[in-house]
XYZ file of C-alpha atoms in Angstrom:
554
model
C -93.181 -29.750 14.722
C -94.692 -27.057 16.979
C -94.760 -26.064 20.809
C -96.900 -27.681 22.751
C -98.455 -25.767 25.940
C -96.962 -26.613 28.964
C -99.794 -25.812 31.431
C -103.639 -24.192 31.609
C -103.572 -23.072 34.746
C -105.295 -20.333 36.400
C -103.081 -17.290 37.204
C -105.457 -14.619 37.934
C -107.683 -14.113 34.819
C -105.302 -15.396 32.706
C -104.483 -18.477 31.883
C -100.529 -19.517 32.761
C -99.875 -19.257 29.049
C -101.073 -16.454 28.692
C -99.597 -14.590 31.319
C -96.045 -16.087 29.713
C -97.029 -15.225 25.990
C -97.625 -11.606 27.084
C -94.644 -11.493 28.934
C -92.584 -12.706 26.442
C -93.984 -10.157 24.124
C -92.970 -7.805 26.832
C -89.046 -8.791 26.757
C -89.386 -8.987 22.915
C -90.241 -4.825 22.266
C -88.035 -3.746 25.047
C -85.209 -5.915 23.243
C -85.627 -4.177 20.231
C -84.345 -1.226 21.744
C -82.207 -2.409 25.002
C -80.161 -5.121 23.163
C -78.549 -3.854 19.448
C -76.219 -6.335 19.679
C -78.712 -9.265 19.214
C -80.418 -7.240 16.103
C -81.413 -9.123 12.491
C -83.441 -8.939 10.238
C -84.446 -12.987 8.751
C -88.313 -13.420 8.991
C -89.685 -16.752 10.894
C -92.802 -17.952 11.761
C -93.642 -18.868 15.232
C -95.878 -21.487 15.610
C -96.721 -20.534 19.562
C -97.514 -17.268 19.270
C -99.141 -17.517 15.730
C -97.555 -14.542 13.630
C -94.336 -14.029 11.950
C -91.338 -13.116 13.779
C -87.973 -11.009 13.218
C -84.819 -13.221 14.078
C -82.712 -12.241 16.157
C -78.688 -11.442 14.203
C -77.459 -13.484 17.303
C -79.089 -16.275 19.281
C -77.512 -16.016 22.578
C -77.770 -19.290 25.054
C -74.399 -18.663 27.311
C -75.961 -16.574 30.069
C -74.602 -19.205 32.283
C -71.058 -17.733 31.226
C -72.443 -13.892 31.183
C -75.522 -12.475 30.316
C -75.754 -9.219 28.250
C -76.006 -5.381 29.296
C -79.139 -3.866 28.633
C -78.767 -0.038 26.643
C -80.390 1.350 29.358
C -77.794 0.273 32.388
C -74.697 1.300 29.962
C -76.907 4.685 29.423
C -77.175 5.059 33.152
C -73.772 4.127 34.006
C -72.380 6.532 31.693
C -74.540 9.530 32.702
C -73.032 8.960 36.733
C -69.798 8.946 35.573
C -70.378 11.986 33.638
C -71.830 14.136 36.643
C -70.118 12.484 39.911
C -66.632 13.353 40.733
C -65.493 9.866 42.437
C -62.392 10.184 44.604
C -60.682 7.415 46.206
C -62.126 6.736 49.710
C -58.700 6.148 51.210
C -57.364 10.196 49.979
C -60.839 11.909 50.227
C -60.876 14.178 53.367
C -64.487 14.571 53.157
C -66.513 13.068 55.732
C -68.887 11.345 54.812
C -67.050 11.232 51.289
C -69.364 11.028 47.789
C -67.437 7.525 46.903
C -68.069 6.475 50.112
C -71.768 7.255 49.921
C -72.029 5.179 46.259
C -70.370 2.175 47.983
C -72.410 2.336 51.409
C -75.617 2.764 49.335
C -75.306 0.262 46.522
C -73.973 -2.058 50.081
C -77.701 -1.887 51.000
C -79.169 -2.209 47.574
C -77.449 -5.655 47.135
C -78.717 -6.539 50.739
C -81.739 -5.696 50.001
C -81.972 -7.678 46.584
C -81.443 -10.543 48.212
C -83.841 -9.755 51.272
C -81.135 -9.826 53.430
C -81.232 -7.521 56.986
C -77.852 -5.818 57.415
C -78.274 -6.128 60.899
C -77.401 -10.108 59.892
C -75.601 -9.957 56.763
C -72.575 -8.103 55.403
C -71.303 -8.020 52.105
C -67.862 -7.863 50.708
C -67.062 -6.678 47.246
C -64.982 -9.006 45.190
C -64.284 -9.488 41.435
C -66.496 -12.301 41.111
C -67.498 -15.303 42.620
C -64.279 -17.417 42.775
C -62.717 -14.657 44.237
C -64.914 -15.004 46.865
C -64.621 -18.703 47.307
C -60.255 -18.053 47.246
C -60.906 -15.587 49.974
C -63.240 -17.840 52.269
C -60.801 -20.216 51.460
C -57.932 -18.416 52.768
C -59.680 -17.405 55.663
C -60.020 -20.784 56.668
C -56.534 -22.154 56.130
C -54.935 -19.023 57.941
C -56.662 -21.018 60.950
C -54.146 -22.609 63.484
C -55.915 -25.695 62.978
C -56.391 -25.713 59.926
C -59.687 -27.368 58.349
C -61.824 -30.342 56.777
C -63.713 -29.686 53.196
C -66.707 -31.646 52.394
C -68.106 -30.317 48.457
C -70.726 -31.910 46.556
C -70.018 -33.315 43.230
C -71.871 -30.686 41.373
C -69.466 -28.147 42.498
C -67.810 -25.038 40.617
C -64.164 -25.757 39.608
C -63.504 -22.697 42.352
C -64.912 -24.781 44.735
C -63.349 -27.959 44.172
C -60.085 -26.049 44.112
C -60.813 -24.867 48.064
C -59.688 -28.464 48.937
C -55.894 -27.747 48.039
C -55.659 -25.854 50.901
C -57.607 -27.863 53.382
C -55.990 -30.634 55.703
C -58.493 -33.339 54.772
C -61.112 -33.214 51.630
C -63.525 -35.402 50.451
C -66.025 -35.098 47.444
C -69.807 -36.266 48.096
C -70.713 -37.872 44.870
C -74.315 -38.040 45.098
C -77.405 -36.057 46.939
C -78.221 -39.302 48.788
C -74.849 -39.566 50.535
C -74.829 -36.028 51.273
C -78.156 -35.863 52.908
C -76.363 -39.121 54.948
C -73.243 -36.653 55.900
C -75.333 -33.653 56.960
C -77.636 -36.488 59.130
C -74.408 -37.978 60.884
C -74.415 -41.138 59.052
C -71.519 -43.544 59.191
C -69.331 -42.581 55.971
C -66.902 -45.129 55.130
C -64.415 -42.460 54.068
C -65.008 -40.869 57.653
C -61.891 -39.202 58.835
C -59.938 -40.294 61.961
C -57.998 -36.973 62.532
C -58.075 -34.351 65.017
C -61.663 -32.137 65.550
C -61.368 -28.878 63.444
C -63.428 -26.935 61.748
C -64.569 -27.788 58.869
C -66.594 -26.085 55.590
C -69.212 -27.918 53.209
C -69.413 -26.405 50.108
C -72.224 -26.666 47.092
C -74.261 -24.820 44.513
C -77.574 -23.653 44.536
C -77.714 -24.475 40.922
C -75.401 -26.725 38.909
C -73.775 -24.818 36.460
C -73.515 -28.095 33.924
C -77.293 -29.153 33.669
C -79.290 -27.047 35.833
C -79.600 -28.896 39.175
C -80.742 -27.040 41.600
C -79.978 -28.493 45.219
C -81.935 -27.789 48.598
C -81.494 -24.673 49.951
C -82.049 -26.114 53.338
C -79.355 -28.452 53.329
C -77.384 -25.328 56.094
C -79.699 -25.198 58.594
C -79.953 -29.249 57.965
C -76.741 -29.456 59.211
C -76.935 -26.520 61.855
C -79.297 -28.141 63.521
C -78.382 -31.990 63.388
C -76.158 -31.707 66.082
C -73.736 -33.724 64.452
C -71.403 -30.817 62.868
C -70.069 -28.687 65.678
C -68.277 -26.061 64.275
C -68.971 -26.671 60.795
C -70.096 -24.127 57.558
C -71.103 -23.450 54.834
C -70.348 -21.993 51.679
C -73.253 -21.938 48.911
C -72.248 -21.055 45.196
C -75.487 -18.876 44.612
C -73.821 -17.657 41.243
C -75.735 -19.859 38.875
C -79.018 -19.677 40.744
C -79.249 -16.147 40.764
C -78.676 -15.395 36.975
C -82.307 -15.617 36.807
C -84.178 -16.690 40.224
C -84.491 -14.942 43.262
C -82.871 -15.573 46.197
C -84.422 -15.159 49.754
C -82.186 -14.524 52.817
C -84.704 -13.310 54.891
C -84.138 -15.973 57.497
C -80.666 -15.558 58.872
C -80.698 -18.503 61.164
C -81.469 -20.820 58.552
C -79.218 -19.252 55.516
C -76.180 -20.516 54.520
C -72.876 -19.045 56.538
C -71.363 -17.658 53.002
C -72.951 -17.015 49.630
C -70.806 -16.073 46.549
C -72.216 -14.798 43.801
C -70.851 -12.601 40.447
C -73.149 -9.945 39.473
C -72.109 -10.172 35.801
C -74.639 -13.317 35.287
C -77.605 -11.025 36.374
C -77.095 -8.132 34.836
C -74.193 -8.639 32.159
C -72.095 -5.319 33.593
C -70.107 -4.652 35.952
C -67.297 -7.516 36.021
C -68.216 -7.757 39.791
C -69.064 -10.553 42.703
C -70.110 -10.024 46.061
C -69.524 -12.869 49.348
C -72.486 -12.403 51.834
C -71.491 -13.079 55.314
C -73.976 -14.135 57.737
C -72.642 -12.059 60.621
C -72.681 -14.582 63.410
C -70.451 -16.616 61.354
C -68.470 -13.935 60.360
C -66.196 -14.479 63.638
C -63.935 -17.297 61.788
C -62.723 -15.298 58.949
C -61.244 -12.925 61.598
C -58.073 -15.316 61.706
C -57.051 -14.210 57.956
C -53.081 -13.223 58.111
C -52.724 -11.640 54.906
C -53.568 -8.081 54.917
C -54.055 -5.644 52.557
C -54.106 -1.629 51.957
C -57.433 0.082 53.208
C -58.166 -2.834 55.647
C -55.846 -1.853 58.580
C -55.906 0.907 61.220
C -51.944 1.167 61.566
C -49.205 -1.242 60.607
C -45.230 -1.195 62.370
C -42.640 -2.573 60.371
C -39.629 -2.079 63.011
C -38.538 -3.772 65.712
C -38.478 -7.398 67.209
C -42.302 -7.719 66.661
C -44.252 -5.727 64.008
C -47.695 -5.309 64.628
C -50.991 -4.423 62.971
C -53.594 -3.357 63.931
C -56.906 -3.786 61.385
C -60.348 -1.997 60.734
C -62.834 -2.333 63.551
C -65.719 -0.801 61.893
C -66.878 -4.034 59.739
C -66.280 -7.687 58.437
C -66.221 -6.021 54.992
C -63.560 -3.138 55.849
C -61.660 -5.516 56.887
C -61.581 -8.230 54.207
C -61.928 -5.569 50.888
C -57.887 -4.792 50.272
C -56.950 -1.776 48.172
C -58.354 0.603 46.504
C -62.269 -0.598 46.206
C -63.543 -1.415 42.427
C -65.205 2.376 43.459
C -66.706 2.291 39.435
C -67.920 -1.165 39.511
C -69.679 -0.405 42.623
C -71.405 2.357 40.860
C -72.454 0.393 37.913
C -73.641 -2.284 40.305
C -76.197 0.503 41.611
C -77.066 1.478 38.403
C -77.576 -2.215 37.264
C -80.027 -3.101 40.045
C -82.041 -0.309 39.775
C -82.575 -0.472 35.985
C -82.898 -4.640 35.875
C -86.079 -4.069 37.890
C -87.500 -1.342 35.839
C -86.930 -4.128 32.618
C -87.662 -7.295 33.749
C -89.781 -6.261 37.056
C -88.327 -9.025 39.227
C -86.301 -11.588 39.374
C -89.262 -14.119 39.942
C -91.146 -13.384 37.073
C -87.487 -13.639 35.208
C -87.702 -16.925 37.143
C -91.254 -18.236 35.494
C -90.024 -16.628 31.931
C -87.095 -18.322 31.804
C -88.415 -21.675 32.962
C -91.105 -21.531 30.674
C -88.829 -21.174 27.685
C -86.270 -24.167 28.807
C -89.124 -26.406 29.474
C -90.668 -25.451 25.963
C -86.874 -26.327 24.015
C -86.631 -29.371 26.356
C -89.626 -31.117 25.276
C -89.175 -30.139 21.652
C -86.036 -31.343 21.072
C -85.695 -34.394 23.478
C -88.692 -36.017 21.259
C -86.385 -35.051 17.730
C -84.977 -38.317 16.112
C -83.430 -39.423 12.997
C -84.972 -41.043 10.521
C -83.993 -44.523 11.488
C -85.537 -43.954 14.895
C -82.153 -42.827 16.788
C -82.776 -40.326 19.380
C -80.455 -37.608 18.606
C -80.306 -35.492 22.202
C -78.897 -37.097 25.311
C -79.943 -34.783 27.768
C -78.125 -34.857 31.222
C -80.819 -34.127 33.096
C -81.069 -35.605 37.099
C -83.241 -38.018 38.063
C -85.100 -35.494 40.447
C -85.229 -32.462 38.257
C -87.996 -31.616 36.157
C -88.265 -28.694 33.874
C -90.644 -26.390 34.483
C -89.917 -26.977 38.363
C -88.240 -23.856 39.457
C -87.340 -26.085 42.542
C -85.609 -28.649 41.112
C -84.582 -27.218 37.844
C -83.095 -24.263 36.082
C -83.483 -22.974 32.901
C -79.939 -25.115 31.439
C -79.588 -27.951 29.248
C -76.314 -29.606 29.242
C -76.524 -32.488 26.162
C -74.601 -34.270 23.094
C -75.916 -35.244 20.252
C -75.656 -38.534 18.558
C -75.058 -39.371 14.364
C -77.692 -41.786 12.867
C -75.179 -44.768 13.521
C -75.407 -43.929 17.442
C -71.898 -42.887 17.663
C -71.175 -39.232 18.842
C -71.263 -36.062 17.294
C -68.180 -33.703 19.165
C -69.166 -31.338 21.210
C -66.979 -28.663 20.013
C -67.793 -29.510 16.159
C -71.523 -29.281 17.732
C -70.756 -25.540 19.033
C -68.996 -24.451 16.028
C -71.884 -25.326 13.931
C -74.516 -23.917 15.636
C -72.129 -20.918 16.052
C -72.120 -20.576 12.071
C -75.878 -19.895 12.201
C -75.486 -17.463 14.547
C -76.338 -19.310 17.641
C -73.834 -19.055 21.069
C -74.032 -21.251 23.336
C -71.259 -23.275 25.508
C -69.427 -26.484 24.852
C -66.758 -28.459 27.166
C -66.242 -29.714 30.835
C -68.062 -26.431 31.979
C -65.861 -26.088 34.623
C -67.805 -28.856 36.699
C -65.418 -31.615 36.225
C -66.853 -34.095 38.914
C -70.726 -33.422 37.485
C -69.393 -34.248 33.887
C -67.371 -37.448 34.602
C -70.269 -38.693 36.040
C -72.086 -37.289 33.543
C -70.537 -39.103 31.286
C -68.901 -42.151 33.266
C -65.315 -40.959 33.290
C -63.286 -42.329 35.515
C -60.359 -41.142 36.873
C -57.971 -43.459 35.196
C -59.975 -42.883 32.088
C -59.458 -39.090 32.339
C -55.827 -39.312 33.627
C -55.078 -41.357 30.498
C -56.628 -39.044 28.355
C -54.920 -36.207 29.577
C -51.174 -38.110 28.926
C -52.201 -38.632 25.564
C -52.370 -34.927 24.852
C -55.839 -34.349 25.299
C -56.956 -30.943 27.010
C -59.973 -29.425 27.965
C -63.091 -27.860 24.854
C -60.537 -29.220 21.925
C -62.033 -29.650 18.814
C -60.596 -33.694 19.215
C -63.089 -34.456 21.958
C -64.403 -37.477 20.631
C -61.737 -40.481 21.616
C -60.970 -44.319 21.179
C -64.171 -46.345 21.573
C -66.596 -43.567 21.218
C -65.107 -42.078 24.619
C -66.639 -38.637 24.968
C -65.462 -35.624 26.989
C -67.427 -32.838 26.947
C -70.754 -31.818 26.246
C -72.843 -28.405 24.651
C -74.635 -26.335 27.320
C -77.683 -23.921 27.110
C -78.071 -21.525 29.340
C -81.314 -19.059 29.221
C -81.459 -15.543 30.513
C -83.982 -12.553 30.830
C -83.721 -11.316 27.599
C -84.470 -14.647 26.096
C -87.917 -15.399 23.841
C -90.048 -18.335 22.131
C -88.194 -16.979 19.459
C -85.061 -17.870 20.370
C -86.024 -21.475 21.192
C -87.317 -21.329 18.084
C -84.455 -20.837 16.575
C -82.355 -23.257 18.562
C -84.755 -26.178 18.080
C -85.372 -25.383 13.739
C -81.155 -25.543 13.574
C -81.111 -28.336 15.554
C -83.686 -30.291 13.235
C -82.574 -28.712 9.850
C -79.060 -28.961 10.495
C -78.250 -31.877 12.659
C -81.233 -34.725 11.997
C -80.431 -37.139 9.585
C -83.309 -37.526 7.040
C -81.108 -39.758 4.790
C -80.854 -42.886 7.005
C -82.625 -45.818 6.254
C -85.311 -46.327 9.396
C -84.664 -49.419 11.040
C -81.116 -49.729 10.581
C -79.600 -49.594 13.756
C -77.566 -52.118 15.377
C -78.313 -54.192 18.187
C -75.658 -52.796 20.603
C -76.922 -49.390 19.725
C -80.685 -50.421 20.633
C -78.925 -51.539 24.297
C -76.996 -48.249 24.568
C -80.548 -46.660 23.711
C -82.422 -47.818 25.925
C -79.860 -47.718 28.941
C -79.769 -44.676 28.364
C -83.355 -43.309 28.630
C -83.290 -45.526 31.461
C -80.660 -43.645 33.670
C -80.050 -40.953 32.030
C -77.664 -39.643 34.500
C -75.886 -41.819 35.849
C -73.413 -40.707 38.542
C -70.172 -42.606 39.151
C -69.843 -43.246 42.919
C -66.322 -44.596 42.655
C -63.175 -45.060 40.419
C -63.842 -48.221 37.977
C -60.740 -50.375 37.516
C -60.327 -53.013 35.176
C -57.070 -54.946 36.498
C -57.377 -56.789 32.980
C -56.631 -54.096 31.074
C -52.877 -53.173 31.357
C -52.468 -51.731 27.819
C -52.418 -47.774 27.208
C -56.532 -46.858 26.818
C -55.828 -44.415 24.067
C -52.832 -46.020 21.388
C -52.155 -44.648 18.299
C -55.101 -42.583 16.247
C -56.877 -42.418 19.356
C -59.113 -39.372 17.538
C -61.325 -40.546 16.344
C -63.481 -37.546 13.972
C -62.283 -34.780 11.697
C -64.302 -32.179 11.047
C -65.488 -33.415 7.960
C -66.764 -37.024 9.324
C -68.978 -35.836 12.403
C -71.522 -34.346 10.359
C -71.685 -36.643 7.432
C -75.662 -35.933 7.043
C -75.178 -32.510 6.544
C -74.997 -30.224 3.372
């Protein structure tokens, strides 16, 4: 089965095709050279681009986790640290000090990346972007009153972890009843308690399927008039592994932005939280304080006193000793991403091209009986290709010939064994995958008693129960070939040619076609079944070895 074009359009004199195909061509030579650790040397035959191909020794779809370091940044990186002497900036007399030159410099380059004016924005260094979401976090609960937490469902484990230290929390399980919320609508869950601040948190991007949410939704609620004293947070770290982000309007960008910088460019291990500045007033009520962020500190007497930086939000908030080499790589990193790739939108259309491409091939692949073998979790408002709506990630299982499951993690392992990485589990988005796949909370709480744990190989339990799901995440190093790749493994390796077509049974025909007919289903609330008193998961409640999930298989 080939590719089929996604588009004709017009994009200058060049068709939209071909502006991708010679882009893609682009990434491909500059691979060669920027990317060893990908090298091979098995020929293919790609039927898009019409000539053979070299595969790639590695087939790498986890840029969602981290994407890779190009030869050139590590190249760059090492000849600074070679040539510049780099002195702590709390010991070195010099005024204005080399180190603190880097840091102020590569300040403004991220700024500037995200077409943010530093006259609005401020950016603190942190070591990635839950670190930034703890330290907004803490922030917050240092206040007096302490605060209210409202997070979508498709939220970061970091994010959903913020509500531990808030006084009231709720989760808003669906777009529609957050765009409710941020309108003032009557929420039956609405609390009683006292007025206090409170912080909405959600991603740009889903990092399970690709999601991506309106980026208007903060000055939606900044200007409803219904949320005094309310902000937000925006996980931008999934979005920005390959789209641009615009912050060139300050009065209608989110409050706080967390990002880590190791999804764009795959070095340094380093994240960033971007303060608007006239929001930047209520995390001045942090108590903890650490080494580099005060002025003086007593420690004697009836009432010891500190007194902390007053030159910026970010002098303030950075304790000890800044990640000084980091920072450098960081300014090595942007500059040479740009000279590769030439910006992050066309990384945008590359990368969309290529998921859209791998999502229409393989949702179409069946077994020979007729059984759809990719359930794609894909919303009902996203479509690939949409850079609006969708990213380049497919989150998906895959089903045997008989209907029933094939285990995510046996599903990882294999592909892994021809050379192809991607991710399988809860993806660290456990309210998008219960949904996802219609675990409740009893359902999961039972699970867990019974022993079961997060991306185990026994993911598959009693009554075909799944938890967990392979994810496929596309960066800007990616190619055709690579989808290539994914897609032939997927069809050679997985499809069942062996089954008899026809043979499927009737309540597999009904679990068919309810699911192409909401394919994802969120769960809006707990299901309870007061008739069922027994434990969910008794004895043998796994239900594959490795040797039964792929039975098709040679």
């Amino acid at each position: 089965m080939g590719f089929r074009w996604a588009s004709r359009r017009r994009v200058g004199c060049k068709t939209f095709d071909e502006e991708r195909v010679a882009y893609n061509d682009r990434v491909e030579r500059l691979r060669r050279h920027e990317y060893p650790m990908l090298k091979g040397t098995e020929p293919l035959f790609n039927s898009i681009i019409s000539r053979p191909l070299t595969t790639t020794g590695t087939t790498y779809f986890d840029h969602g986790g981290t994407t890779l370091a190009s030869r050139s940044l590590l190249d760059s990186f090492s000849k600074e640290m070679r040539r510049t002497l780099l002195a702590n900036p709390h010991s070195d007399a010099s005024n204005p000090s080399a180190s603190s030159i880097i840091v102020t410099e590569t300040r403004a380059k991220v700024l500037r990346f995200f077409n943010a004016d530093p006259n609005q924005f401020d950016v603190v260094f942190t070591a990635n972007a839950t670190a930034g979401a703890k330290l907004v976090a803490e922030c917050f609960s240092s206040l007096d009153s302490g605060f209210d937490y409202y997070y979508h469902r498709n939220c970061h484990t970091s994010l959903v972890g913020v509500r531990e230290l808030a006084g009231y929390s709720q989760c808003l399980v669906s777009d529609k009843e957050t765009e409710a919320w941020l309108d003032g609508g009557h929420m039956p869950w609405s609390s009683e308690g006292p007025s206090r601040p409170q912080l909405f948190a959600y991603s740009a991007q889903s990092n399970m399927n690709g999601q991506r949410l309106p980026l208007h939704w903060p000055n939606q609620l900044r200007k409803s008039g219904y949320h005094p004293n309310t902000y937000t947070i925006l996980d931008a770290a999934a979005l920005v592994s390959n789209s641009p982000l615009d912050l060139s309007n300050h009065t209608s960008a989110p409050d706080f932005v967390i990002l880590s910088f190791y999804k764009i460019f795959g070095f340094p291990d380093l994240g960033a939280l971007i303060v608007r500045k006239a929001s930047s007033h209520i995390l001045e009520h942090r108590r903890y304080f650490g080494g580099g962020t005060t002025e003086m500190t007593t420690c004697f007497g009836e009432k010891p006193w500190v007194a902390r930086k007053e030159a910026s939000l970010h002098a303030r908030l950075e304790d000890g000793s800044i990640a000084l080499r980091s920072i450098l790589a960081l300014r090595c990193a942007i500059d040479t991403h740009q000279k590769l790739f030439i910006s992050m939108g066309e990384i945008s259309k590359h990368t969309s091209w290529l998921s859209k491409t791998l999502y229409d091939r393989i949702s179409l692949l069946t077994h020979a009986n007729g059984v759809s073998i990719c359930h794609i979790y894909k919303a009902p408002g996203s479509e690939y290709g949409d850079s609006k709506t969708q990213g380049a990630t497919i989150a998906l299982n895959f089903r045997k010939s008989d209907g029933s499951w094939m285990g995510p993690y046996a599903v990882g392992a294999k592909l892994r064994s021809h050379n192809i990485h991607t991710r399988s589990g809860s993806l660290c988005n456990p309210a998008g995958m219960a949904c996802a796949l219609g675990l409740s909370p009893a359902v999961m709480r039972s699970a867990f008693d019974e022993g079961f744990r997060c991306n185990q190989e026994y993911d598959i339990l009693s009554d075909n129960v799944l938890f967990g799901m392979v994810r496929v995440t596309f960066g800007a190093m990616n190619t055709m070939e690579d989808v290539e790749q994914l897609a032939r493994c997927i069809q050679d390796r997985l499809v069942d040619r062996d089954c008899h077509a026809g043979n499927v049974s009737k309540p597999l025909k009904e679990r068919s076609e309810a699911s192409r007919g909401s394919q994802m289903t969120m769960v809006a609330e707990e299901a309870t079944d007061s008739t069922r008193t027994e434990p969910l998961f008794r004895g043998g409640w796994i239900k594959r070895f490795w040797n039964a999930v792929f039975p098709c298989l040679p």
